[in-house]
Structure formats: C-alpha cells, structure tokens
Short mmCIF file of N, CA and C in Angstrom, two decimals:
data_model
loop_
_atom_site.label_atom_id
_atom_site.label_comp_id
_atom_site.label_asym_id
_atom_site.label_seq_id
_atom_site.Cartn_x
_atom_site.Cartn_y
_atom_site.Cartn_z
N UNK A 234 -7.64 -1.31 16.74
CA UNK A 234 -7.63 -1.20 15.09
C UNK A 234 -8.71 -1.52 14.59
N UNK A 235 -8.69 -1.25 13.10
CA UNK A 235 -10.32 -0.85 12.71
C UNK A 235 -10.24 -2.83 11.73
N UNK A 236 -10.82 -2.97 11.94
CA UNK A 236 -11.59 -3.75 11.26
C UNK A 236 -10.98 -4.15 9.22
N UNK A 237 -10.89 -2.63 9.00
CA UNK A 237 -10.46 -3.04 7.88
C UNK A 237 -9.08 -1.53 7.64
N UNK A 238 -7.88 -2.06 6.99
CA UNK A 238 -7.16 -1.10 6.58
C UNK A 238 -7.46 0.19 6.76
N UNK A 239 -6.82 1.13 7.45
CA UNK A 239 -7.41 2.54 7.19
C UNK A 239 -6.41 3.51 5.93
N UNK A 240 -6.16 2.81 4.91
CA UNK A 240 -6.11 3.68 3.66
C UNK A 240 -6.32 4.85 3.19
N UNK A 241 -5.54 5.78 3.53
CA UNK A 241 -5.59 7.43 3.43
C UNK A 241 -6.25 7.59 1.75
N UNK A 242 -5.88 6.45 0.99
CA UNK A 242 -5.43 6.57 -0.77
C UNK A 242 -4.75 7.79 -1.30
N UNK A 243 -3.63 7.96 -0.42
CA UNK A 243 -2.85 9.18 -1.04
C UNK A 243 -1.85 8.66 -2.28
N UNK A 244 -2.00 7.51 -2.52
CA UNK A 244 -1.30 6.50 -3.87
C UNK A 244 0.46 6.73 -3.31
N UNK A 245 0.48 6.62 -2.72
CA UNK A 245 2.34 6.66 -2.12
C UNK A 245 2.71 5.12 -2.34
N UNK A 246 1.60 3.98 -1.96
CA UNK A 246 2.33 3.00 -1.86
C UNK A 246 2.55 3.00 -3.71
N UNK A 247 1.64 3.61 -4.70
CA UNK A 247 2.02 3.19 -5.88
C UNK A 247 2.78 3.52 -6.45
N UNK A 248 3.57 4.75 -6.28
CA UNK A 248 4.37 5.90 -6.66
C UNK A 248 5.84 5.12 -6.08
N UNK A 249 5.90 3.82 -5.31
CA UNK A 249 7.50 3.53 -4.79
C UNK A 249 6.97 2.04 -5.23
N UNK A 250 6.60 1.89 -6.19
CA UNK A 250 6.31 0.06 -5.88
C UNK A 250 8.17 -0.49 -6.53
N UNK A 251 9.34 0.26 -6.86
CA UNK A 251 10.79 0.05 -7.09
C UNK A 251 10.95 -0.78 -5.87
N UNK A 252 10.64 -0.51 -5.04
CA UNK A 252 11.10 -1.23 -3.74
C UNK A 252 9.84 -2.47 -3.05
N UNK A 253 9.49 -3.00 -4.02
CA UNK A 253 8.68 -3.75 -3.96
C UNK A 253 8.90 -5.12 -4.95
N UNK A 254 9.54 -6.13 -4.38
CA UNK A 254 10.22 -7.09 -5.86
C UNK A 254 8.69 -7.63 -6.24
N UNK A 255 7.88 -8.01 -5.68
CA UNK A 255 6.59 -8.42 -6.55
C UNK A 255 5.85 -7.25 -7.68
N UNK A 256 6.63 -6.31 -7.78
CA UNK A 256 5.70 -5.63 -8.34
C UNK A 256 6.43 -4.71 -9.26
N UNK A 257 7.87 -5.22 -9.04
CA UNK A 257 8.88 -4.33 -10.18
C UNK A 257 8.12 -4.56 -11.72
N UNK A 258 7.78 -6.04 -12.05
CA UNK A 258 7.16 -6.25 -13.46
C UNK A 258 5.79 -4.49 -13.74
N UNK A 259 5.64 -3.97 -12.68
CA UNK A 259 4.63 -3.06 -12.94
C UNK A 259 5.25 -1.24 -13.37
N UNK A 260 6.30 -1.53 -13.09
CA UNK A 260 7.24 -0.67 -12.93
C UNK A 260 7.54 0.37 -14.55
N UNK A 261 6.21 1.44 -14.22
CA UNK A 261 6.83 2.28 -15.78
C UNK A 261 8.20 2.96 -15.59
N UNK A 262 9.13 2.60 -15.09
CA UNK A 262 10.55 2.84 -15.53
C UNK A 262 11.04 3.93 -14.35
N UNK A 263 10.07 5.09 -13.77
CA UNK A 263 10.14 5.76 -12.47
C UNK A 263 9.87 5.40 -11.11
N UNK A 264 9.47 4.04 -10.78
CA UNK A 264 9.63 3.89 -9.10
C UNK A 264 8.28 4.07 -9.12
N UNK A 265 7.31 4.26 -10.23
CA UNK A 265 5.69 4.34 -10.25
C UNK A 265 5.35 3.04 -11.32
N UNK A 266 3.62 2.69 -10.26
CA UNK A 266 3.15 2.00 -10.76
C UNK A 266 2.68 2.15 -12.12
N UNK A 267 2.77 1.59 -13.66
CA UNK A 267 2.62 1.90 -14.32
C UNK A 267 1.01 1.90 -15.16
N UNK A 268 -0.14 1.86 -14.03
CA UNK A 268 -1.15 1.69 -13.95
C UNK A 268 -1.69 2.86 -12.75
N UNK A 269 -1.04 3.76 -12.46
CA UNK A 269 -1.31 4.32 -11.97
C UNK A 269 -2.04 5.65 -12.84
N UNK A 270 -2.93 5.99 -12.47
CA UNK A 270 -3.19 7.21 -13.95
C UNK A 270 -4.09 8.24 -13.04
N UNK A 271 -3.74 9.68 -12.93
CA UNK A 271 -3.80 10.99 -12.47
C UNK A 271 -4.28 10.28 -11.19
N UNK A 272 -3.08 9.74 -10.52
CA UNK A 272 -3.10 9.59 -9.17
C UNK A 272 -4.63 8.28 -8.45
N UNK A 273 -4.95 7.94 -9.42
CA UNK A 273 -5.82 6.54 -8.91
C UNK A 273 -5.35 5.59 -10.14
N UNK A 274 -5.70 4.02 -8.89
CA UNK A 274 -5.56 2.77 -9.53
C UNK A 274 -6.14 2.77 -10.77
N UNK A 275 -5.33 2.31 -11.99
CA UNK A 275 -6.71 2.28 -13.20
C UNK A 275 -7.33 0.74 -13.38
N UNK A 276 -6.45 0.11 -12.62
CA UNK A 276 -6.88 -1.59 -12.20
C UNK A 276 -7.55 -1.93 -11.34
N UNK A 277 -8.14 -1.02 -10.48
CA UNK A 277 -8.10 -0.99 -8.98
C UNK A 277 -8.90 -2.51 -8.69
N UNK A 278 -10.23 -3.10 -9.35
CA UNK A 278 -11.07 -4.55 -9.48
C UNK A 278 -10.10 -5.26 -9.33
N UNK A 279 -8.72 -5.12 -10.53
CA UNK A 279 -8.05 -6.65 -10.40
C UNK A 279 -6.44 -6.55 -10.26
N UNK A 280 -6.29 -5.61 -9.52
CA UNK A 280 -5.09 -5.00 -9.20
C UNK A 280 -4.08 -6.23 -8.15
N UNK A 281 -2.96 -6.64 -8.49
CA UNK A 281 -2.64 -7.71 -7.87
C UNK A 281 -2.71 -8.14 -6.12
N UNK A 282 -2.47 -9.24 -5.95
CA UNK A 282 -2.67 -9.31 -4.43
C UNK A 282 -2.14 -8.98 -3.60
N UNK A 283 -0.78 -8.18 -3.38
CA UNK A 283 0.08 -7.50 -2.98
C UNK A 283 -0.58 -6.48 -2.93
N UNK A 284 -1.27 -5.58 -3.50
CA UNK A 284 -2.02 -4.29 -3.77
C UNK A 284 -2.99 -4.87 -2.89
N UNK A 285 -3.43 -5.66 -2.34
CA UNK A 285 -4.53 -5.93 -1.50
C UNK A 285 -4.58 -6.21 0.12
N UNK A 286 -4.03 -5.21 1.13
CA UNK A 286 -3.46 -5.60 1.81
C UNK A 286 -4.24 -6.86 3.30
N UNK A 287 -5.95 -6.81 2.77
CA UNK A 287 -6.42 -8.10 3.47
C UNK A 287 -5.98 -9.82 2.54
N UNK A 288 -6.40 -9.13 1.45
CA UNK A 288 -6.22 -10.53 0.63
C UNK A 288 -4.90 -11.13 1.03
N UNK A 289 -3.91 -10.00 0.77
CA UNK A 289 -2.27 -10.46 1.42
C UNK A 289 -2.48 -11.21 2.53
N UNK A 290 -3.25 -10.56 3.31
CA UNK A 290 -3.01 -10.82 4.88
C UNK A 290 -3.82 -12.90 5.40
N UNK A 291 -4.52 -13.05 4.35
CA UNK A 291 -5.82 -14.51 4.61
C UNK A 291 -4.50 -15.13 3.69
N UNK A 292 -4.46 -14.55 2.64
CA UNK A 292 -3.60 -15.97 1.72
C UNK A 292 -2.05 -16.27 1.90
N UNK A 293 -1.34 -15.10 2.51
CA UNK A 293 0.15 -15.13 2.91
C UNK A 293 0.56 -14.84 3.95
N UNK A 294 0.23 -14.08 4.70
CA UNK A 294 0.73 -13.65 6.25
C UNK A 294 -0.16 -14.25 7.46
N UNK A 295 -1.53 -15.21 7.32
CA UNK A 295 -2.44 -15.71 8.66
C UNK A 295 -1.55 -16.08 9.46
N UNK A 296 -0.43 -17.08 8.60
CA UNK A 296 0.26 -17.74 10.12
C UNK A 296 1.99 -17.27 10.83
N UNK A 297 1.91 -15.95 10.07
CA UNK A 297 3.20 -15.42 10.50
C UNK A 297 2.67 -14.24 11.75
N UNK A 298 1.57 -13.65 11.11
CA UNK A 298 1.17 -12.53 12.13
C UNK A 298 -0.17 -12.76 12.49
N UNK A 299 -0.80 -11.77 13.88
CA UNK A 299 -2.24 -11.61 14.08
C UNK A 299 -2.55 -10.52 12.55
N UNK A 300 -3.75 -10.28 12.33
CA UNK A 300 -4.12 -9.70 11.48
C UNK A 300 -3.69 -7.85 12.06
N UNK A 301 -3.98 -7.66 13.61
CA UNK A 301 -3.26 -6.46 13.93
C UNK A 301 -2.16 -6.06 13.94
N UNK A 302 -1.48 -7.16 14.14
CA UNK A 302 0.29 -7.30 13.81
C UNK A 302 0.37 -6.49 12.27
N UNK A 303 -0.79 -7.32 11.68
CA UNK A 303 -0.03 -6.86 10.35
C UNK A 303 -0.48 -6.04 9.48
N UNK A 304 -1.60 -5.28 9.90
CA UNK A 304 -1.89 -3.97 9.67
C UNK A 304 -0.82 -2.74 9.98
N UNK A 305 -0.17 -3.17 11.66
CA UNK A 305 0.59 -2.44 12.04
C UNK A 305 2.13 -2.01 11.43
N UNK A 306 2.24 -3.64 10.59
CA UNK A 306 3.69 -3.52 9.70
C UNK A 306 3.04 -2.82 8.84
N UNK A 307 1.90 -2.96 7.87
CA UNK A 307 2.09 -2.00 6.69
C UNK A 307 1.98 -0.86 7.11
N UNK A 308 1.06 -0.10 8.53
CA UNK A 308 0.83 1.01 8.66
C UNK A 308 2.40 2.22 9.13
N UNK A 309 3.71 1.12 9.27
CA UNK A 309 5.13 1.48 9.31
C UNK A 309 5.66 1.94 8.29
N UNK A 310 5.21 1.20 7.40
CA UNK A 310 5.59 1.88 5.72
C UNK A 310 4.33 3.08 5.47
N UNK A 311 3.81 2.99 5.11
CA UNK A 311 2.44 4.12 4.77
C UNK A 311 3.03 5.44 5.78
N UNK A 312 3.46 5.26 6.97
CA UNK A 312 3.91 6.71 7.83
C UNK A 312 4.99 6.67 7.38
N UNK A 313 5.82 6.05 7.29
CA UNK A 313 7.36 6.52 6.49
C UNK A 313 7.36 7.09 5.20
N UNK A 314 6.59 6.80 4.40
CA UNK A 314 5.99 6.85 2.93
C UNK A 314 5.76 8.52 2.89
N UNK A 315 4.80 8.75 4.37
CA UNK A 315 3.46 9.91 4.06
C UNK A 315 4.68 10.93 4.67
N UNK A 316 5.26 10.86 5.50
CA UNK A 316 6.22 11.45 6.63
C UNK A 316 7.38 12.48 5.31
N UNK A 317 8.40 11.24 4.90
CA UNK A 317 8.97 11.14 3.44
C UNK A 317 8.15 12.35 2.13
N UNK A 318 7.29 12.43 2.53
CA UNK A 318 6.26 12.67 0.95
C UNK A 318 6.04 14.32 1.53
N UNK A 319 6.15 14.46 2.83
CA UNK A 319 5.50 15.96 3.42
C UNK A 319 4.10 15.94 3.27
N UNK A 320 3.33 15.03 3.45
CA UNK A 320 1.89 14.68 3.39
C UNK A 320 1.17 15.59 4.64
N UNK A 321 0.54 15.95 4.42
CA UNK A 321 0.09 17.09 5.28
C UNK A 321 -1.19 16.15 6.76
N UNK A 322 -0.80 16.33 8.25
CA UNK A 322 -1.75 16.07 8.70
C UNK A 322 -3.03 15.14 8.67
N UNK A 323 -3.73 16.29 7.87
CA UNK A 323 -4.97 16.05 7.70
C UNK A 323 -5.27 14.68 6.47
N UNK A 324 -4.41 14.72 5.43
CA UNK A 324 -4.49 13.54 4.67
C UNK A 324 -3.63 12.28 4.86
N UNK A 325 -2.88 12.00 6.38
CA UNK A 325 -1.97 10.85 6.52
C UNK A 325 -3.20 10.20 7.20
N UNK A 326 -2.96 8.96 6.88
CA UNK A 326 -3.32 7.61 7.60
C UNK A 326 -3.79 7.63 9.16
N UNK A 327 -5.11 7.23 8.92
CA UNK A 327 -5.63 7.48 10.44
C UNK A 327 -5.47 6.22 11.02
N UNK A 328 -4.63 6.26 12.34
CA UNK A 328 -4.62 4.85 13.00
C UNK A 328 -5.29 4.71 14.70
#
C-alpha cells in the first residue's frame, strides 16, 4: 500500500456528501458540497478534517485501524462511487 492515499481527484466524494453525517452542513441542497466549484475544492487548504484522509486516520481512527486498513476501507467507498458513476478505468483510483 502506498504511503499516501491514492486519490484520483475524481471529486465523487464531494458530490455525495449527503451520505456523510459530518458533511451535511456543507450540502448545497443536491448532495454536492457547496465548496465544489468547477470540479475543484474551493477551500482545499482549509477543508474539514473528514475530507483529509490522513488527518482523519491520525486524529480519529489510529486506534481502530492500521493505516493500511483505513486506506482499504476508504478505497472500497471510492471504488463503489466510481463504479456507480461509470468512471473509465484509466481515471479510477489506483491501488
């Protein structure tokens, strides 16, 4: 497993925030984050901790999962979102 999360920057996690209780306050009303502008995070440098996989691991989940396990759990969600959205294989998250 890579030492950093292999994000493909597809933005699907930002388009499905209504499924994440910690992010519901950012929902612009259609399930998409109100800070997602032209498929980019407009608050990337100050985005919530839940949007920072490594920070969430180190601050919240480090006692529950190994880093590799935490990445695997997040990758399951990424892959499911990408399959649902018919993302081409070349653009999918790499593992």
